[in-house]
PDB file of C-alpha atoms in Angstrom:
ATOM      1  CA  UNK A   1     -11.168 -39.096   0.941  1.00 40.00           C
ATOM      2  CA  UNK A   2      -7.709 -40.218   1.486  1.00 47.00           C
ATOM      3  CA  UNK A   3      -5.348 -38.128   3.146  1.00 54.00           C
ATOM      4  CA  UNK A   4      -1.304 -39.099   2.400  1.00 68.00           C
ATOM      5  CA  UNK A   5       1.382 -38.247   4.456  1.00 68.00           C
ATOM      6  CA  UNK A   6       2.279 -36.262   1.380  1.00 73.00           C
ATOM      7  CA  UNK A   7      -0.404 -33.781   1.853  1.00 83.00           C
ATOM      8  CA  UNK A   8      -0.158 -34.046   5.517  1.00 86.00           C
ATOM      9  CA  UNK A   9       3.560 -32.572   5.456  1.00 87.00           C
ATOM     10  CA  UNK A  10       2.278 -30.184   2.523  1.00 92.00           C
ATOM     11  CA  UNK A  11      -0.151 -28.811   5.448  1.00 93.00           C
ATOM     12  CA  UNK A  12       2.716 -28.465   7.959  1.00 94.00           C
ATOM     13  CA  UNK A  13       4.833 -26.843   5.819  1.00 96.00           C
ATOM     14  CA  UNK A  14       2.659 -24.369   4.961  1.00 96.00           C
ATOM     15  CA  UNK A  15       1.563 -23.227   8.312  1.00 96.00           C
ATOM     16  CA  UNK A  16       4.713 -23.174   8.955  1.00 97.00           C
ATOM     17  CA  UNK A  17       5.889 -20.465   6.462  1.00 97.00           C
ATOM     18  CA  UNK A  18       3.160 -18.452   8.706  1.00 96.00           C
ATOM     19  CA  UNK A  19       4.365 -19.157  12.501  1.00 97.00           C
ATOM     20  CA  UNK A  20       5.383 -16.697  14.260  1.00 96.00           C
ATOM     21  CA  UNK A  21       9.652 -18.298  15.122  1.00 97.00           C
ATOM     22  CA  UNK A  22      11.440 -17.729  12.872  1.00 97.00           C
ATOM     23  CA  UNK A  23      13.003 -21.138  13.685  1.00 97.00           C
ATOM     24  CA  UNK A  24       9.992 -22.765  12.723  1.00 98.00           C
ATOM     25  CA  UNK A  25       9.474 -20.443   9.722  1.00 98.00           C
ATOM     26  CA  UNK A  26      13.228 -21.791   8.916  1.00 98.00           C
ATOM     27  CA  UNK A  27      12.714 -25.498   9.317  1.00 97.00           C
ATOM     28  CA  UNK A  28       9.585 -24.939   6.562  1.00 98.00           C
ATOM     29  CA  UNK A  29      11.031 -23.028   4.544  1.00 98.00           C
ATOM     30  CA  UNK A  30      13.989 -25.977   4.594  1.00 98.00           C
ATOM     31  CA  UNK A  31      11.333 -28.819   4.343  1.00 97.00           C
ATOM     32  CA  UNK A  32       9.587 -27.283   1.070  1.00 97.00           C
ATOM     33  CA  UNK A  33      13.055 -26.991  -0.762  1.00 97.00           C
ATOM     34  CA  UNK A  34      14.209 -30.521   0.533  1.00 97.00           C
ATOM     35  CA  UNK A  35      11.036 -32.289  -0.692  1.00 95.00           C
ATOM     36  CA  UNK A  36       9.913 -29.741  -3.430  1.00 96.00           C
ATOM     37  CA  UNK A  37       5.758 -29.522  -4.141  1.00 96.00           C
ATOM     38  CA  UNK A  38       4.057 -27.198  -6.570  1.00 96.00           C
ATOM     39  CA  UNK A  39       1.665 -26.370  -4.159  1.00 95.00           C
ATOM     40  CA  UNK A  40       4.382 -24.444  -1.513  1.00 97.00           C
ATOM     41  CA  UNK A  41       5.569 -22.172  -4.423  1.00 98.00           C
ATOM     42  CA  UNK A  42       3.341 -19.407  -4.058  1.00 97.00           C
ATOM     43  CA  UNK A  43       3.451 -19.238  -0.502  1.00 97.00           C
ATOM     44  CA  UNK A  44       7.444 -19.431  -0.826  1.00 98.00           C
ATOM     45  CA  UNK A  45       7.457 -15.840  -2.916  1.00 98.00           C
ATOM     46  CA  UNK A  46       4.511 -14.342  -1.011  1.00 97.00           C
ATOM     47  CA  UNK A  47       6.744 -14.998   2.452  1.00 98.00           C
ATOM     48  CA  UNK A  48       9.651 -13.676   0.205  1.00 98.00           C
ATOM     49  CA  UNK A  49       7.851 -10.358   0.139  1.00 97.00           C
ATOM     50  CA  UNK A  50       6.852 -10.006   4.064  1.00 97.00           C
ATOM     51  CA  UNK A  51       9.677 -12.390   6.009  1.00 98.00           C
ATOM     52  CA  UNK A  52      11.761  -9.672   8.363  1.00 97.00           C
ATOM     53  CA  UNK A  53      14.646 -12.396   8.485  1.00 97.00           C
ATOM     54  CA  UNK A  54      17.601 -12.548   6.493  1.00 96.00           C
ATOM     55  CA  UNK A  55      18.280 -16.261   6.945  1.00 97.00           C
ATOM     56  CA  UNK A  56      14.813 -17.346   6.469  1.00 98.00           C
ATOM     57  CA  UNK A  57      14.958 -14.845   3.174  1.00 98.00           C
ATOM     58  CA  UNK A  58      17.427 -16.989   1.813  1.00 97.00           C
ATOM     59  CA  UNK A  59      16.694 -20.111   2.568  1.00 98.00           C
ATOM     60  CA  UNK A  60      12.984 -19.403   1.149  1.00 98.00           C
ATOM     61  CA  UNK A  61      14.909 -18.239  -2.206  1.00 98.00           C
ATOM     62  CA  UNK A  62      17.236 -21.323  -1.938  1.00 98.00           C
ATOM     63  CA  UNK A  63      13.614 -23.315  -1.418  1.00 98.00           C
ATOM     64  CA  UNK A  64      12.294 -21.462  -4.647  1.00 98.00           C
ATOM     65  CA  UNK A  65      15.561 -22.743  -6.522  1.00 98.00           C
ATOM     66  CA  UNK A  66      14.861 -26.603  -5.791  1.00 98.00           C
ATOM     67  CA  UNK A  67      11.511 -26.013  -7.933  1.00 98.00           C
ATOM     68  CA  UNK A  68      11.047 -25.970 -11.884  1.00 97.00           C
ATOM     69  CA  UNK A  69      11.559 -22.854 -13.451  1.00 97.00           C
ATOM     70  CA  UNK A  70       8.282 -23.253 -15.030  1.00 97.00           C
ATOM     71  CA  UNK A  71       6.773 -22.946 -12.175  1.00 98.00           C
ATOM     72  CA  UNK A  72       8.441 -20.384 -10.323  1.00 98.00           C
ATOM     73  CA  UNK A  73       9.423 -17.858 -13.209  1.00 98.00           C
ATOM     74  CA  UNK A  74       5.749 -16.720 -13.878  1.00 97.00           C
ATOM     75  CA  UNK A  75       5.318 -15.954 -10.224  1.00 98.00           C
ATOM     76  CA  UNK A  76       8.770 -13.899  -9.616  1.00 98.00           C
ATOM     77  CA  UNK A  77       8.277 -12.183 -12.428  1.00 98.00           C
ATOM     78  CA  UNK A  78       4.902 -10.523 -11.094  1.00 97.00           C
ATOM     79  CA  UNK A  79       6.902  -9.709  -7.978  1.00 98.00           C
ATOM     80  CA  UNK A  80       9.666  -7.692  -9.521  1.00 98.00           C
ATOM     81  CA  UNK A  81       6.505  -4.770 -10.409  1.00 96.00           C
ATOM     82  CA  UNK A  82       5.189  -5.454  -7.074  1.00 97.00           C
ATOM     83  CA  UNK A  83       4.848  -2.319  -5.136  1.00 97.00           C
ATOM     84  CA  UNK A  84       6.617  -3.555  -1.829  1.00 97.00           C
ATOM     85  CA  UNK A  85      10.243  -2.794  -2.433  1.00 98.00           C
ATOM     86  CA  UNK A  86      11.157  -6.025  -0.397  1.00 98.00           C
ATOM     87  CA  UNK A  87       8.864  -8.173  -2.863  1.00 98.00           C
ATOM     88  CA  UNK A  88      10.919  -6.751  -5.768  1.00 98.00           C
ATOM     89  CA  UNK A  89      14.296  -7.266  -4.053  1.00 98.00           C
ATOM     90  CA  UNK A  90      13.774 -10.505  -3.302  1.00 98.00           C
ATOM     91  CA  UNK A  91      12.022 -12.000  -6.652  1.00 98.00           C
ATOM     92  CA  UNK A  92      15.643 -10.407  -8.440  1.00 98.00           C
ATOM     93  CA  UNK A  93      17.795 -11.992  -5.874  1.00 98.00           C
ATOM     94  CA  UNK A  94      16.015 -15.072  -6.067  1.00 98.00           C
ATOM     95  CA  UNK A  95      16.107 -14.789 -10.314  1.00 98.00           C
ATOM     96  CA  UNK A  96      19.748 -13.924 -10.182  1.00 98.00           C
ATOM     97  CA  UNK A  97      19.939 -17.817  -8.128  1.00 97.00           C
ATOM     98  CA  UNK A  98      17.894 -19.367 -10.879  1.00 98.00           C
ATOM     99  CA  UNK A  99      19.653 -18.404 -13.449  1.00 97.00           C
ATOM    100  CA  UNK A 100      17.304 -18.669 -16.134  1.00 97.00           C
ATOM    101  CA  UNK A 101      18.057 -16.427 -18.975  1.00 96.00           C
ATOM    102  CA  UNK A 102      13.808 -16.380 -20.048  1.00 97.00           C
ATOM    103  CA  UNK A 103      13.392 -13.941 -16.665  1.00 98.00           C
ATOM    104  CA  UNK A 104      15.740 -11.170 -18.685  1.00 98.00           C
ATOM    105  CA  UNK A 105      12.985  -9.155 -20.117  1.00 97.00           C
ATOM    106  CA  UNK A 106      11.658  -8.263 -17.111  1.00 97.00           C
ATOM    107  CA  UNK A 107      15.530  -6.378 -16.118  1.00 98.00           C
ATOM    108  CA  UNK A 108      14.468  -3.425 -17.455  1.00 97.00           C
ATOM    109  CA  UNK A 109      16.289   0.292 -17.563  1.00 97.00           C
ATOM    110  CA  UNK A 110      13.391   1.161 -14.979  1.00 97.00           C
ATOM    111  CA  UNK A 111      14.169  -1.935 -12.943  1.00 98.00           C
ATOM    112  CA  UNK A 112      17.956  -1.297 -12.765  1.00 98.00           C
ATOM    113  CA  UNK A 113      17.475   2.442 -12.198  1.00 97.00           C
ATOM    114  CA  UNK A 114      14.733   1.575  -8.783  1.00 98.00           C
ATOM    115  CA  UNK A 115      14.747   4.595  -6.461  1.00 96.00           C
ATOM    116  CA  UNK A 116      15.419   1.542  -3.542  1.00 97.00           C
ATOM    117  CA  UNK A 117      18.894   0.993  -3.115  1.00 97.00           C
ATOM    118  CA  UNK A 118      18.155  -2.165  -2.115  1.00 97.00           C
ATOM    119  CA  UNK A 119      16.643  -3.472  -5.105  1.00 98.00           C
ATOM    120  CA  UNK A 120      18.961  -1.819  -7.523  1.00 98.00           C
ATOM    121  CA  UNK A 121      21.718  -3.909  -6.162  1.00 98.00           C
ATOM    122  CA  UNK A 122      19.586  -7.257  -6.447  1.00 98.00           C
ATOM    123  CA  UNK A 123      18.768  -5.681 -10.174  1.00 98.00           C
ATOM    124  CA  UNK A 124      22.488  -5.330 -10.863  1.00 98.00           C
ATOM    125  CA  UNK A 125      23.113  -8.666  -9.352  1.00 97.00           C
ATOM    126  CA  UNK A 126      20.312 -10.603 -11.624  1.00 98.00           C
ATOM    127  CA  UNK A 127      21.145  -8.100 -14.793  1.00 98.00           C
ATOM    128  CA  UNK A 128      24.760  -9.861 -14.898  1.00 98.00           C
ATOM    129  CA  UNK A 129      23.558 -13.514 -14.371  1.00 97.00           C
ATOM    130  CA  UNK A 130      21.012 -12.741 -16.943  1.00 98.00           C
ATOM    131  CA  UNK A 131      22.290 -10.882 -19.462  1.00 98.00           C
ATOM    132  CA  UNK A 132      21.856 -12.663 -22.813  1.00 97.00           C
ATOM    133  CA  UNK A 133      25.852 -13.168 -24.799  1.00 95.00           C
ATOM    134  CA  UNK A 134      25.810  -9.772 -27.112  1.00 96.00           C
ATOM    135  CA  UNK A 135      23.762  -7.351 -24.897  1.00 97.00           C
ATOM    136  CA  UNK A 136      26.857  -6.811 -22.020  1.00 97.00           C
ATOM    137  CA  UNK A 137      27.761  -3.607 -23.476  1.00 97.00           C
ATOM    138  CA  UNK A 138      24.209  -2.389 -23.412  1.00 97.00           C
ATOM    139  CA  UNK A 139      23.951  -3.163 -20.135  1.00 98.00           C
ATOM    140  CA  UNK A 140      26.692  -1.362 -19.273  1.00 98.00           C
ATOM    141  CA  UNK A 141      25.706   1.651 -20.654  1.00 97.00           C
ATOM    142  CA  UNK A 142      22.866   1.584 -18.618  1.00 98.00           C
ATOM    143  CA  UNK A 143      24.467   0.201 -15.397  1.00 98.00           C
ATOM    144  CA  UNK A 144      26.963   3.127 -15.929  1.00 97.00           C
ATOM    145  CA  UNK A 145      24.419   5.792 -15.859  1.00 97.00           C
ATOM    146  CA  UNK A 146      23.913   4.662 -11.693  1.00 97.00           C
ATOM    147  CA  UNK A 147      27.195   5.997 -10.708  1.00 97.00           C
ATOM    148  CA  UNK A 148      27.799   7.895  -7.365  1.00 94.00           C
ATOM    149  CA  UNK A 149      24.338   7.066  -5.987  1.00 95.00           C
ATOM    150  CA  UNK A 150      24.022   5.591  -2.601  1.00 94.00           C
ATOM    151  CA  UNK A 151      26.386   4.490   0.187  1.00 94.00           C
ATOM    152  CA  UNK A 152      29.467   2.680   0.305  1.00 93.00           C
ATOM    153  CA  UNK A 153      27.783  -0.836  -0.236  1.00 94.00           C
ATOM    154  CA  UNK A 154      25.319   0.432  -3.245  1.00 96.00           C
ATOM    155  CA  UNK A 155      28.194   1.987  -5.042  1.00 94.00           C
ATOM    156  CA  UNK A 156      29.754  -1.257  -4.519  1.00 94.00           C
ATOM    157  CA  UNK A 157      27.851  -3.378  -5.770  1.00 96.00           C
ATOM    158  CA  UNK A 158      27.731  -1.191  -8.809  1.00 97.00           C
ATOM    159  CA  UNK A 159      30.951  -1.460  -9.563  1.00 96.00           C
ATOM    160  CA  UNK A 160      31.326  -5.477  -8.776  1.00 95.00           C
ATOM    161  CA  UNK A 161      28.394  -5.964 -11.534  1.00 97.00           C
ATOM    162  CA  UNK A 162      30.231  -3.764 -14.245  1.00 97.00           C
ATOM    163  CA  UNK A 163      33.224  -5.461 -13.314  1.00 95.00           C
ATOM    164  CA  UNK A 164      32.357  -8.998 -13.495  1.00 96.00           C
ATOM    165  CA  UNK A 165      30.945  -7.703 -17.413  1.00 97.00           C
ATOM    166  CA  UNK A 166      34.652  -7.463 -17.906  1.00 94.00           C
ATOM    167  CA  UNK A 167      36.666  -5.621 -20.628  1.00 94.00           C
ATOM    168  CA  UNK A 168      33.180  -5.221 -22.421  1.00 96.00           C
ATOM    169  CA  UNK A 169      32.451  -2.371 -19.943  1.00 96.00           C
ATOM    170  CA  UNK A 170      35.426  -0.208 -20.589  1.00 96.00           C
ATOM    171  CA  UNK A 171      33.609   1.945 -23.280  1.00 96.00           C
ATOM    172  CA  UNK A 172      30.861   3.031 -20.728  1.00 97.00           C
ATOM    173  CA  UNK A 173      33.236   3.314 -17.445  1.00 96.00           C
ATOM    174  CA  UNK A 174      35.459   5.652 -19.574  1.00 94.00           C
ATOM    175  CA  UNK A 175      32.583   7.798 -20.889  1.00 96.00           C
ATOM    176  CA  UNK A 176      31.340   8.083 -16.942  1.00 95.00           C
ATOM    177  CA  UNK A 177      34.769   9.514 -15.966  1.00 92.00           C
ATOM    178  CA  UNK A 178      33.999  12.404 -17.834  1.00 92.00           C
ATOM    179  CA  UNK A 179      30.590  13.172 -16.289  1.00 91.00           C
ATOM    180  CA  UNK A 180      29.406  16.094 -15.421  1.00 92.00           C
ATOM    181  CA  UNK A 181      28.623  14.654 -11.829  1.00 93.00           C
ATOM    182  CA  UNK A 182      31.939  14.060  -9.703  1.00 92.00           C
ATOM    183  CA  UNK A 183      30.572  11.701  -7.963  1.00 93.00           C
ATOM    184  CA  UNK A 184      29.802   9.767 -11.089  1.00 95.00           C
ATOM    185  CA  UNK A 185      33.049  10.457 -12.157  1.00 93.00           C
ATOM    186  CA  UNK A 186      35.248   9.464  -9.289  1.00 94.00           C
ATOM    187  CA  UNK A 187      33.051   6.329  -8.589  1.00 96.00           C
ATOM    188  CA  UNK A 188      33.449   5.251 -12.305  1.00 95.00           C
ATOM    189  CA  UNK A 189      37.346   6.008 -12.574  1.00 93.00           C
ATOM    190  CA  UNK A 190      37.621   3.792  -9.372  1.00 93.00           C
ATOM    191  CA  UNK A 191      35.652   1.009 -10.815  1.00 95.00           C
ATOM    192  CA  UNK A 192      37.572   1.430 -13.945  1.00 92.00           C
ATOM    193  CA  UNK A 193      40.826   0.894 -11.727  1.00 90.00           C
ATOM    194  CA  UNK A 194      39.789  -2.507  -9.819  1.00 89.00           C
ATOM    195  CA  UNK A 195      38.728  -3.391 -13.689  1.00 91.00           C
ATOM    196  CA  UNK A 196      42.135  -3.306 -14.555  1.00 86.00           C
ATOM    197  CA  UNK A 197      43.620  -4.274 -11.078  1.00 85.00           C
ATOM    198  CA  UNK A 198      41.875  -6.807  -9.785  1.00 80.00           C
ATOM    199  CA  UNK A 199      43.954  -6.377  -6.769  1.00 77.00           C
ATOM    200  CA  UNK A 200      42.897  -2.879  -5.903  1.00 78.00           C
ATOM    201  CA  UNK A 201      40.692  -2.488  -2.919  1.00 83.00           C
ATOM    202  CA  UNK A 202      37.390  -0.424  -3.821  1.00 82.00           C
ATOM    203  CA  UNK A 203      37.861   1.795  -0.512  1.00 81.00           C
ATOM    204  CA  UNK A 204      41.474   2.705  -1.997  1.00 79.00           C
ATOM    205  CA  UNK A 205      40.335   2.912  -5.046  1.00 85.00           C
ATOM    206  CA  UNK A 206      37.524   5.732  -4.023  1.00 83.00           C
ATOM    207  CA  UNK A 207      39.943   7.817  -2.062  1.00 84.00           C
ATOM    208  CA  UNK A 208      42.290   7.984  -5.070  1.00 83.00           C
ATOM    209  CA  UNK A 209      40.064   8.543  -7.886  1.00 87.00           C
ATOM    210  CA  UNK A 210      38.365  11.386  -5.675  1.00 84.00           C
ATOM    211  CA  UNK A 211      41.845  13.194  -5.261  1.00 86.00           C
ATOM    212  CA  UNK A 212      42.435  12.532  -9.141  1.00 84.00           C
ATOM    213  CA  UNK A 213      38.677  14.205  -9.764  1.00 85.00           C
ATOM    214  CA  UNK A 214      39.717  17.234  -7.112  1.00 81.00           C
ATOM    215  CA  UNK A 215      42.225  17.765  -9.250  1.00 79.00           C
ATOM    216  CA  UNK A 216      40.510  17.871 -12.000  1.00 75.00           C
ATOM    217  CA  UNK A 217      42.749  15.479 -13.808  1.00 55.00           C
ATOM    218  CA  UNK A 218      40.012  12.891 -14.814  1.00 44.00           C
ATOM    219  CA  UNK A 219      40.178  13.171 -18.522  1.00 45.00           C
ATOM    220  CA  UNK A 220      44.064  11.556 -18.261  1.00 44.00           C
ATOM    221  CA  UNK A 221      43.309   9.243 -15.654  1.00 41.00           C
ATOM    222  CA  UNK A 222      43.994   5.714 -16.906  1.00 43.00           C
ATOM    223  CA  UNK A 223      44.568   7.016 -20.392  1.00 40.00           C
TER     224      UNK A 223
END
């Protein structure tokens, strides 16, 4: 039996996914994107799942892109209900690079609602890539109902994804500014600021929506 130099750098790669340096776990990781091989794309998610490094993360995901959809959606897709939080994380950050509008079933109110911070940023990330033209209000609605949870970069990345959904978003940012929550409310009338000022910072815009909110002013806030 003939062995190729084909199936000899299919072996290296491979193996190398599994070393131990991350250098060398980069350098495969590179090689199976640059020279792209059916054969490296389920060891490309499973390493998704486990790798500890956030430059090897990406360029596995980046690796993941260079293959056909075909191949790679059915496999991601079993990832986002893994049970390993970085396994879900990862398949919706790597969906959200693919871009392929098939994988938008699986974004569902239980994915973008995931008690991991983590991967209900990459949801809210993939949700807006993936969002099918007429369902951007919907998802609003639903991305709206995440308000005030989390730290300063979770609530962030809340309000980038409702904000890149544009004006469509306005009905379900001004229903959250009337929430019972303040938290919810002060995080929504800040995102519903940098909506309409693209200019405002989100740090400024916290500060001032929480004195509005103190103040109990929230129903006038932005008319």
């Amino acid at each position: 039996m003939t062995i190729t130099r084909q199936d000899t750098e299919a072996v290296r790669v491979l193996h190398g996914l599994e070393d131990d340096r991350p250098s060398v776990r980069l350098r495969a990781a590179l090689a199976g994107g640059s020279a792209p091989d059916p054969r490296f794309v389920g060891k490309l998610v499973e390493r998704c799942a486990i790798e500890p490094e956030f430059f090897v993360r990406d360029m596995l995901t980046w690796a993941l892109t260079r293959h056909p959809a075909s191949l790679t959606l059915p496999v991601l897709l079993r990832e986002v209900r893994s049970e390993r939080t970085q396994a879900r994380s990862q398949a919706l950050h790597t969906l959200s690079k693919i871009g392929n509008r098939r994988a938008w079933p699986a974004i569902t109110r239980t994915v973008l609602s995931d008690a991991d911070d983590e991967v209900a940023r990459s949801a809210w990330r993939a949700a807006v890539v993936l969002v099918p033209e007429g369902e951007e209000a919907a998802l609003a609605t639903v991305l709206a109902t995440q308000f005030g949870r989390g730290g300063r970069e979770t609530r962030l990345s809340l309000s980038r994804a409702l904000i890149a959904l544009g004006d469509v978003a306005e009905p379900a940012l001004r229903t959250a500014t009337t929430a019972p929550d303040p938290r919810m409310r002060a995080h929504a009338l800040a995102t519903r600021r940098m909506l309409r000022d693209p200019d405002a910072g989100f740090d400024f815009a916290i500060e001032e929506a929480k004195r509005v909110v103190a103040l109990g002013a929230s129903g006038q806030a932005g008319g």
